[in-house]
Coordinates of C-alpha atoms and ligand atoms in Angstrom, one line a residue:
X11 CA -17.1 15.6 22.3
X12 CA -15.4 16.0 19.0
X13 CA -12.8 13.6 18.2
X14 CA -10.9 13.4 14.4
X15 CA -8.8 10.7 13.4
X16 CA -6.4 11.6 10.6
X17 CA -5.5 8.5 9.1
X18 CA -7.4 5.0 8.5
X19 CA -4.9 3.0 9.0
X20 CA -4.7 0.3 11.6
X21 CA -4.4 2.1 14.6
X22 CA -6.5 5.1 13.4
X23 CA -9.4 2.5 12.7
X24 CA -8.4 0.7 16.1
X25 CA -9.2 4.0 18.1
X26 CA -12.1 4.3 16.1
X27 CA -13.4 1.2 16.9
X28 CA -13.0 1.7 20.6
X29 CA -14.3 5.0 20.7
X30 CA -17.4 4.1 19.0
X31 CA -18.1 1.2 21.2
X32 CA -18.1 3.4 24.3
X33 CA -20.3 6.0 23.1
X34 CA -18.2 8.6 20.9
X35 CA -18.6 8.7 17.2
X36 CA -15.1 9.9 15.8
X37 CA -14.8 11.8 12.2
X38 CA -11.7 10.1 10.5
X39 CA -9.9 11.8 7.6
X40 CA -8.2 9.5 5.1
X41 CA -6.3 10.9 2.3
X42 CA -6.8 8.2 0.2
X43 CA -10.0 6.8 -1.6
X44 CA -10.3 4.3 0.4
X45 CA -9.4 2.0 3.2
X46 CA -5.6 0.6 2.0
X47 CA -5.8 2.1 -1.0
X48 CA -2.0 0.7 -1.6
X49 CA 0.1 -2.3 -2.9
X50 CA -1.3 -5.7 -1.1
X51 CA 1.7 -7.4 1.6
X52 CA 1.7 -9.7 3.8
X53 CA 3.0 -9.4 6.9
X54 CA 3.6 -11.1 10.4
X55 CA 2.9 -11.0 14.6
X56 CA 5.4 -13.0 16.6
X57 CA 4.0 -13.3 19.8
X58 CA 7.8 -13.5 21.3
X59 CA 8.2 -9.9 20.5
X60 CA 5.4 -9.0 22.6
X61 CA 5.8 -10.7 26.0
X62 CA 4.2 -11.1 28.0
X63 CA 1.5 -11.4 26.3
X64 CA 1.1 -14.7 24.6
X65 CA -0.8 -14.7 21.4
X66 CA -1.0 -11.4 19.9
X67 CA -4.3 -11.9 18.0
X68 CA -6.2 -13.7 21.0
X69 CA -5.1 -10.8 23.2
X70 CA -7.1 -8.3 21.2
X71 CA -10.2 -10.4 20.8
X72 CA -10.9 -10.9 24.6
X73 CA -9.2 -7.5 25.7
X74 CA -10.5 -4.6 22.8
X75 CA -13.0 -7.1 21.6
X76 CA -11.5 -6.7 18.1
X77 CA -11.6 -9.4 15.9
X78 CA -9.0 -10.1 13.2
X79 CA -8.6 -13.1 11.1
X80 CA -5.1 -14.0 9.8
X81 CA -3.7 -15.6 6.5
X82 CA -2.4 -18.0 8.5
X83 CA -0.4 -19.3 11.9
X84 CA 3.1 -19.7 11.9
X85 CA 4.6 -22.9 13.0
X86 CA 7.4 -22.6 11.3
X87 CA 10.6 -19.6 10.7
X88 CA 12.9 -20.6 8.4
X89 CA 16.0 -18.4 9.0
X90 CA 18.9 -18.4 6.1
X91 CA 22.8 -16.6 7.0
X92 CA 25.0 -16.8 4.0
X93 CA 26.4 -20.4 4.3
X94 CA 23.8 -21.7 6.8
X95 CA 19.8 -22.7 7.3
X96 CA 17.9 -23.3 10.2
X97 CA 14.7 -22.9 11.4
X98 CA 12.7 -21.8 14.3
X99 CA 9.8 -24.2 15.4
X100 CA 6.7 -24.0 17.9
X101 CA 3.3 -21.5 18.1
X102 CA 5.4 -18.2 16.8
X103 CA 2.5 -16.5 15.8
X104 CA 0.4 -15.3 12.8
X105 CA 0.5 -14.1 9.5
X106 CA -1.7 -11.4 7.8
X107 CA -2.8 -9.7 4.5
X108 CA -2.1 -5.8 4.1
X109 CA -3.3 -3.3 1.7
X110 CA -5.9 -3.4 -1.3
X111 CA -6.7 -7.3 -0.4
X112 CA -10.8 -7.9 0.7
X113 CA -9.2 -9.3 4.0
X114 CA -6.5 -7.1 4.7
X115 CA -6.3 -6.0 8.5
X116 CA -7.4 -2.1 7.6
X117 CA -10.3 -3.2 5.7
X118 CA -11.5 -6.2 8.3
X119 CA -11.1 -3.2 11.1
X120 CA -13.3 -0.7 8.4
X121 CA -15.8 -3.8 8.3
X122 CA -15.8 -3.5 12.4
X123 CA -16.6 0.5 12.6
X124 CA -19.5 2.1 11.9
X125 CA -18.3 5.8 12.1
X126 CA -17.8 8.3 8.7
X127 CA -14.8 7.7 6.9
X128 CA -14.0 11.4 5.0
X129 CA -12.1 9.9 1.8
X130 CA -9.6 11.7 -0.1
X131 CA -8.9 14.2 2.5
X132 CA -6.7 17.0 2.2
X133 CA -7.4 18.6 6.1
X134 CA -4.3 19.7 7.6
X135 CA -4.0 19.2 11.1
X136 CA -3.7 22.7 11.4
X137 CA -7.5 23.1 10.6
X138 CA -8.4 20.1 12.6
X139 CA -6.8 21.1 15.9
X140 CA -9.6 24.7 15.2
X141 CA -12.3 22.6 15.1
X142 CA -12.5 19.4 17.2
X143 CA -11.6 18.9 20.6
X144 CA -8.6 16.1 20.2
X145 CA -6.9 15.2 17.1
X146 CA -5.2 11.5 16.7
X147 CA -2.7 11.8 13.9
X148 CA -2.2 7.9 12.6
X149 CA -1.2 8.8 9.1
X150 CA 1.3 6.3 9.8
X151 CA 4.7 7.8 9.5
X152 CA 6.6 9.9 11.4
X153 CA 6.6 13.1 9.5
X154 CA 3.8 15.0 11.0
X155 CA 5.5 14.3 14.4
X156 CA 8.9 15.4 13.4
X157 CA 7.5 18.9 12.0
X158 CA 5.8 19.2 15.5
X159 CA 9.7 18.7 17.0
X160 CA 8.4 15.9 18.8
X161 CA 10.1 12.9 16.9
X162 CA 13.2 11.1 17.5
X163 CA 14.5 9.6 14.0
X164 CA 16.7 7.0 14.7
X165 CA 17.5 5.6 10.8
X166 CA 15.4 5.4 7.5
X167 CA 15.5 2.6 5.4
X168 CA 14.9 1.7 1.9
X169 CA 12.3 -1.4 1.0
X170 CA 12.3 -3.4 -2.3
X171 CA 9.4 -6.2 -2.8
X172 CA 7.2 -8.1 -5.0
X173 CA 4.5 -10.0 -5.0
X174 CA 5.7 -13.9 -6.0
X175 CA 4.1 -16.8 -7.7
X176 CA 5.5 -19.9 -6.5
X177 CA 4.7 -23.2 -4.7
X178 CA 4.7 -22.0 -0.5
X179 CA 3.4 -23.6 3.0
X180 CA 1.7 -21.0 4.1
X181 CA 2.8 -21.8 8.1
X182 CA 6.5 -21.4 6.9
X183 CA 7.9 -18.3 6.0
X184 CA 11.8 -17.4 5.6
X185 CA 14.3 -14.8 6.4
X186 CA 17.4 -13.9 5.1
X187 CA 20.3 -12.5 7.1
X188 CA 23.3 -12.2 4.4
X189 CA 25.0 -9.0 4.6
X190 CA 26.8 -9.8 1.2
X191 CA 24.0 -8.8 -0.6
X192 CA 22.0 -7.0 2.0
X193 CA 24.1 -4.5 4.2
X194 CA 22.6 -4.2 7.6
X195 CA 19.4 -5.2 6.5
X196 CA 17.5 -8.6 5.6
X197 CA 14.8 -10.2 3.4
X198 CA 11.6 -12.2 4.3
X199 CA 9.4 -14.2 2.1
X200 CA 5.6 -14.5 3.9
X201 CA 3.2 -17.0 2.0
X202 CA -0.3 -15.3 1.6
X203 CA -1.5 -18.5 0.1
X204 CA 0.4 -22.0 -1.3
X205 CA 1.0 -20.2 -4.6
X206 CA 1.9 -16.5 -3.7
X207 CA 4.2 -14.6 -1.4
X208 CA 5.4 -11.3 -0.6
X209 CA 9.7 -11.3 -1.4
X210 CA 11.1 -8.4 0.0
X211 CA 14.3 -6.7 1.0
X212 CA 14.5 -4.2 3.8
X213 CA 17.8 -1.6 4.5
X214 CA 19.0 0.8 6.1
X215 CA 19.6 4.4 4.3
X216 CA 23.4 4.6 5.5
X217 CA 26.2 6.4 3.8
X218 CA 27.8 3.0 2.6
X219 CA 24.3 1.8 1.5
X220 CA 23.0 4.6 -0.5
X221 CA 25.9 3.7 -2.8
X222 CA 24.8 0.5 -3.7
X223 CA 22.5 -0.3 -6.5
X224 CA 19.3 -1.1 -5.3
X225 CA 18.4 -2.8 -8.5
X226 CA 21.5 -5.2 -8.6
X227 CA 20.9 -5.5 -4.8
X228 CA 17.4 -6.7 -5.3
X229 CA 18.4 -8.9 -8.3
X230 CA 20.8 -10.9 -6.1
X231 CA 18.1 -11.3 -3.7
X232 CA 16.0 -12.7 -6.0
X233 CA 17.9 -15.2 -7.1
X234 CA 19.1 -16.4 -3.8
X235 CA 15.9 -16.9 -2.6
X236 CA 14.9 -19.0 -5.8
X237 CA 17.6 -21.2 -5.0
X238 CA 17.0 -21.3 -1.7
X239 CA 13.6 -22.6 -2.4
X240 CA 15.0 -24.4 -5.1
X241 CA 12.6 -23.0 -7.4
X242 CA 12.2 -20.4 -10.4
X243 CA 9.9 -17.2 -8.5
X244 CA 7.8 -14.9 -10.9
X245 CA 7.4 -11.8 -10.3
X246 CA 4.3 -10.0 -9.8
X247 CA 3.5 -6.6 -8.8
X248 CA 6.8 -5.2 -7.8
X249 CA 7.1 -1.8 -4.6
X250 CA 9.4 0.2 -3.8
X251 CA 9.2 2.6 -0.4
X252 CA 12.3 5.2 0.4
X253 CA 13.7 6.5 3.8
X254 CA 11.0 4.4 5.9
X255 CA 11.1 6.3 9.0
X256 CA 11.9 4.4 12.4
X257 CA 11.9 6.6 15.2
X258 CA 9.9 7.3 18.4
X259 CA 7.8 10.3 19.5
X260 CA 9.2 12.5 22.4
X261 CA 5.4 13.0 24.1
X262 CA 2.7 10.7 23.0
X263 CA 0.9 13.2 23.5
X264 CA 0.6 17.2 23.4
X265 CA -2.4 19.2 24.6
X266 CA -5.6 17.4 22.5
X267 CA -3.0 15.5 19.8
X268 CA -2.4 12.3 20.0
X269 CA 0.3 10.5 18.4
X270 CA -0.2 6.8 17.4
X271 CA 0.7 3.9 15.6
X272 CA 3.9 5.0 13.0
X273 CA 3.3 8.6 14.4
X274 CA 3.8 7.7 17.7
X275 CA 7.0 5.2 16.7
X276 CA 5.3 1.5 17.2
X277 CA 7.8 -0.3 14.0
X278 CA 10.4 -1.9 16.0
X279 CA 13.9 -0.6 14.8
X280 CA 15.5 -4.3 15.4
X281 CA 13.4 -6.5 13.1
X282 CA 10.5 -3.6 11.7
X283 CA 7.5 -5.0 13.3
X284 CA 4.8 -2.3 14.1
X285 CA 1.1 -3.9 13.8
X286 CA 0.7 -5.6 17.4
X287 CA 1.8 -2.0 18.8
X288 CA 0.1 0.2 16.3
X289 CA -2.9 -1.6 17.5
X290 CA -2.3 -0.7 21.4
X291 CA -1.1 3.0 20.7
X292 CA -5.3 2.7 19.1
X293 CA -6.9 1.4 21.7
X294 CA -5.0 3.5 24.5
X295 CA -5.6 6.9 22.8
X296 CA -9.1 6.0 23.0
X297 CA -8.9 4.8 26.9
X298 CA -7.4 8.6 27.6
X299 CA -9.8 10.2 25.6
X300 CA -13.2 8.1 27.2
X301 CA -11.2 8.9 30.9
X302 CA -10.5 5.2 31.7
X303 CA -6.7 5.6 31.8
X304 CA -4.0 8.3 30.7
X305 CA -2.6 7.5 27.5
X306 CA 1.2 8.2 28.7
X307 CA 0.7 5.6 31.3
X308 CA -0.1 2.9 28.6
X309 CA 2.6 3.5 26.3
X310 CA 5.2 3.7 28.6
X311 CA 6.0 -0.2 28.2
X312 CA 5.7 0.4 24.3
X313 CA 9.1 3.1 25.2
X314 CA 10.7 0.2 26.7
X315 CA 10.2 -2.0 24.1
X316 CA 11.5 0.5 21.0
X317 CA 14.6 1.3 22.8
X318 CA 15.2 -2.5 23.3
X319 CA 14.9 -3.3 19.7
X320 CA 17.2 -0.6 19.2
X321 CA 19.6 -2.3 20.7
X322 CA 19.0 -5.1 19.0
X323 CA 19.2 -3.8 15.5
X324 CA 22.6 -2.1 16.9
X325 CA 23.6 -5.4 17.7
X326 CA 22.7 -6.8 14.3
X327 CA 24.8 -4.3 12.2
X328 CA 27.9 -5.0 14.2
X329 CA 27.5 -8.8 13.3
X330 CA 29.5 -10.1 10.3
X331 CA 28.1 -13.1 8.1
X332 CA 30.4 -15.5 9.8
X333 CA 28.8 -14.2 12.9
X334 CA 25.4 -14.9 11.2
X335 CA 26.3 -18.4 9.9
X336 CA 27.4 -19.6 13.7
X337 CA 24.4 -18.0 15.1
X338 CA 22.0 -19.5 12.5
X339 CA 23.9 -23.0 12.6
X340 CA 23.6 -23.0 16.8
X341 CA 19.4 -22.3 16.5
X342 CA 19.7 -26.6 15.2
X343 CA 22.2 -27.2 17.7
X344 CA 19.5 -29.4 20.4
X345 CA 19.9 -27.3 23.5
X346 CA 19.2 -24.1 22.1
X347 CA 17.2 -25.4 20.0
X348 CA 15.1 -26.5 22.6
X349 CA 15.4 -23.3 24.8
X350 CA 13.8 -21.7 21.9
X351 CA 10.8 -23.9 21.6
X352 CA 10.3 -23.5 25.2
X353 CA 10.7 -19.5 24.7
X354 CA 8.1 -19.7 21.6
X355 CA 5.7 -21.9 23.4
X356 CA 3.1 -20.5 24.9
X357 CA 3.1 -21.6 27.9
X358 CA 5.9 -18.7 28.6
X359 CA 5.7 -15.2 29.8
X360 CA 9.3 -14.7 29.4
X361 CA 10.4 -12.0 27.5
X362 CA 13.3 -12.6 25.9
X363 CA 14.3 -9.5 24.0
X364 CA 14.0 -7.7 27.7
X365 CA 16.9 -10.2 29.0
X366 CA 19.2 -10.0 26.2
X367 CA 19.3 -6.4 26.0
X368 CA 22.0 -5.8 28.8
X369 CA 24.1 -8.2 26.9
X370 CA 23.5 -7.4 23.5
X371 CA 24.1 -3.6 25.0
X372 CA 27.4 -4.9 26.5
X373 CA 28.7 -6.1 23.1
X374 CA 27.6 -3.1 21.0
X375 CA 29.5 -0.7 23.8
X376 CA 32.6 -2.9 23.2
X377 CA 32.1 -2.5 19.6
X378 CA 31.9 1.1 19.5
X379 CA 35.2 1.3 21.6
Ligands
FAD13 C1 6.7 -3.3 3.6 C2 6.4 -3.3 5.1 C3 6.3 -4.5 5.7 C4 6.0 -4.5 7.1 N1 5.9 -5.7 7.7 C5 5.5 -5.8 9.0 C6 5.4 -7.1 9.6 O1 5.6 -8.1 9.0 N2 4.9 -7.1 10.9 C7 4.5 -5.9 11.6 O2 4.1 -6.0 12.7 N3 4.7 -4.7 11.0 C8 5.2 -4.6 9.7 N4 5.3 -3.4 9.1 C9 5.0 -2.2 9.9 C10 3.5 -2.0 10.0 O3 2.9 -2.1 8.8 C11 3.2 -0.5 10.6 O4 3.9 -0.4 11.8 C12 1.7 -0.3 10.8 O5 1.0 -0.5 9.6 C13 1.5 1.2 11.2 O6 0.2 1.4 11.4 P1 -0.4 2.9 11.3 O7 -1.8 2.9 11.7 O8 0.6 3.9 12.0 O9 -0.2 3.3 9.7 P2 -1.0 2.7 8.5 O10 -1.7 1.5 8.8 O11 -0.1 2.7 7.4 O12 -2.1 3.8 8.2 C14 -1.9 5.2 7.9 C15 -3.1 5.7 7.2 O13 -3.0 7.1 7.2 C16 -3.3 7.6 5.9 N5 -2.8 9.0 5.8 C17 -1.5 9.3 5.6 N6 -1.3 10.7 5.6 C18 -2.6 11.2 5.8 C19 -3.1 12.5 5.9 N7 -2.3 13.6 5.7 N8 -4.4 12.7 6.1 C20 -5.2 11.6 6.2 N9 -4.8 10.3 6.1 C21 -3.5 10.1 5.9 C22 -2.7 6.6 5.0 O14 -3.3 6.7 3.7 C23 -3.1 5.3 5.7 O15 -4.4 4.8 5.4 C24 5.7 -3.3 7.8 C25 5.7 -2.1 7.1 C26 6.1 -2.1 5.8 C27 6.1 -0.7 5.1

């Protein structure tokens, strides 16, 4: 059986793993030289996001026997609104390199495959759907499944970052919700080690937005989050990505092609987490390929869960930064602050995003109106 891979990203490199361990030796194509051949970032896995399963990283070891080491845990989210700060306390989940870095997730996966990597490849899918028997496109976007006409694009967004020298615990990082300086969108800073983090802004592309400028925006960032952490950042190693795609696939699959990870729609619109998923949509395409189980079956909770955080990113844009500040003041306020260390511990199945959607649903239909 002939299977290509067009992409070595981390689900492309996830199928490949799982293919390979059950017998079937996958060709990948990777336009690039090599595996994450781009800017280093750090990035994070809550396990609340994906209930119920209860610690993301643990779940893939024992299930896909795939083995991934992070930066670090996270025992601590700081969360900043305009006028308030609070944070978030308990087992939330991990943190993790991306990119060019020795340990980034894409090149501990390489480290895990054996199968041929074809660098700098310039296939088209066109001439790989001729020659093997499935194609998995994971070039980790959702272009390739829009030109099929099997994409829905739901908003694009525009991300600013850098690479920050400071003085960090790595078990804490920060996010900014100030619509002031960040329309609709927010800021994170992740640690990768006590003297760096990654600082960066995230938007969407809407008609209000594309007005601003992105440089002042970026500057105001910057120097909030230095005072915030009461502390003069320098900047290292700056990126810049335009109209980021968030959408979902139609069909995860058509005849032999595959769609997974970005290409199938696995970033959460809400808060633009994708790894945890992009990881699944990996592993699954393999399972349909090797017969064990159909792939549409799989991803059908993975639906669920886009069109929730849809919702939830909905509900985000409608708030205002008073909103912001009472909801960020109310996360120290003991009872719900305790209701959220329950919901973070992980002792809990619950999945929380699943029972606020009919309410946060409720409010964005009485917004609208
Ligand atoms: C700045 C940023 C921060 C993020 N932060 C988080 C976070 O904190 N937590 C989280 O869970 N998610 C986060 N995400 C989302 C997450 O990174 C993605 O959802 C995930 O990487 C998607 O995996 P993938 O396999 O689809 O794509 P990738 O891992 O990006 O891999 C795609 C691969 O395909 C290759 N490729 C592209 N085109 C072709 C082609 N034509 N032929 C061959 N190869 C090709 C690329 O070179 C690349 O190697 C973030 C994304 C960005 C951009």
């Amino acid at each position: 059986m002939k299977v290509a891979i067009m992409g070595a990203g981390i689900s492309g490199l996830s199928c490949a793993i799982a293919l390979e361990r059950n017998g079937i030796e996958p060709t990948i194509f990777e336009k690039r030289s090599r595996v994450g051949d781009r800017f280093i970032n750090a990035e994070a896995m809550f396990d609340i996001l994906n209930r119920p399963i209860k610690d993301c990283l643990g779940y893939i070891r024992e299930k896909f026997n795939i083995d991934l080491q992070p930066i670090s845990d996270v025992d601590k989210l700081i969360v900043h609104s305009k006028n308030e700060v609070s944070s978030i306390q308990g087992k939330i989940g991990y943190t993790n390199l991306r990119g060019r870095h020795e340990n980034s997730f894409e090149r501990q996966l390489e480290k895990q495959l054996k199968s041929k990597i074809i660098f700098n490849s310039s296939y088209e899918y066109e001439t790989l759907c001729k020659e093997f028997d499935f194609v998995v496109l994971a070039t980790g976007d959702g272009e390739y499944s829009s030109n099929l006409g099997n994409y829905r694009c739901d908003l694009t967004c525009t991300i600013v970052g850098a690479t920050v020298v400071g003085d960090f615990i790595k078990s804490n990082p920060h996010v900014w919700f100030n619509y002031d300086i960040i329309p609709k969108g927010y800021g994170w800073l992740i640690p990768f080690s006590e003297k760096e983090a990654n600082l960066v802004i995230a938007y969407p592309d809407y008609p209000n937005n594309i007005k601003l400028d992105r440089d002042k925006m970026w500057s105001r960032f910057y120097e909030l989050a230095s005072s915030d952490l009461n502390q003069s950042l320098k900047i290292r190693d700056s990126f810049q990505i335009t109209r980021y795609m968030m959408g979902i696939c139609l069909r995860p699959k058509i005849d032999n092609t595959y769609f997974i990870g970005n290409c199938f729609g696995t970033i959460s619109p809400g808060l633009g987490f994708g790894q945890f998923a992009s990881i699944l949509t990996g592993v699954y395409c393999a399972y349909d390929i090797l017969g064990i189980e159909k792939y549409e079956k799989l991803v059908k909770p993975l639906f669920k869960n886009y069109n929730n955080s849809l919702v939830l990113r909905r509900y985000l844009e409608n708030l205002t930064d008073d909103k912001l500040d009472a909801i960020v003041k109310n996360l120290d306020n003991k009872l719900i602050d305790n209701l959220i260390d329950r919901l973070c511990d992980n002792n809990t199945s619950l999945d929380i995003l699943k029972y606020l959607t009919p309410i946060m649903k409720l409010a964005n239909k009485i917004n609208s109106n």
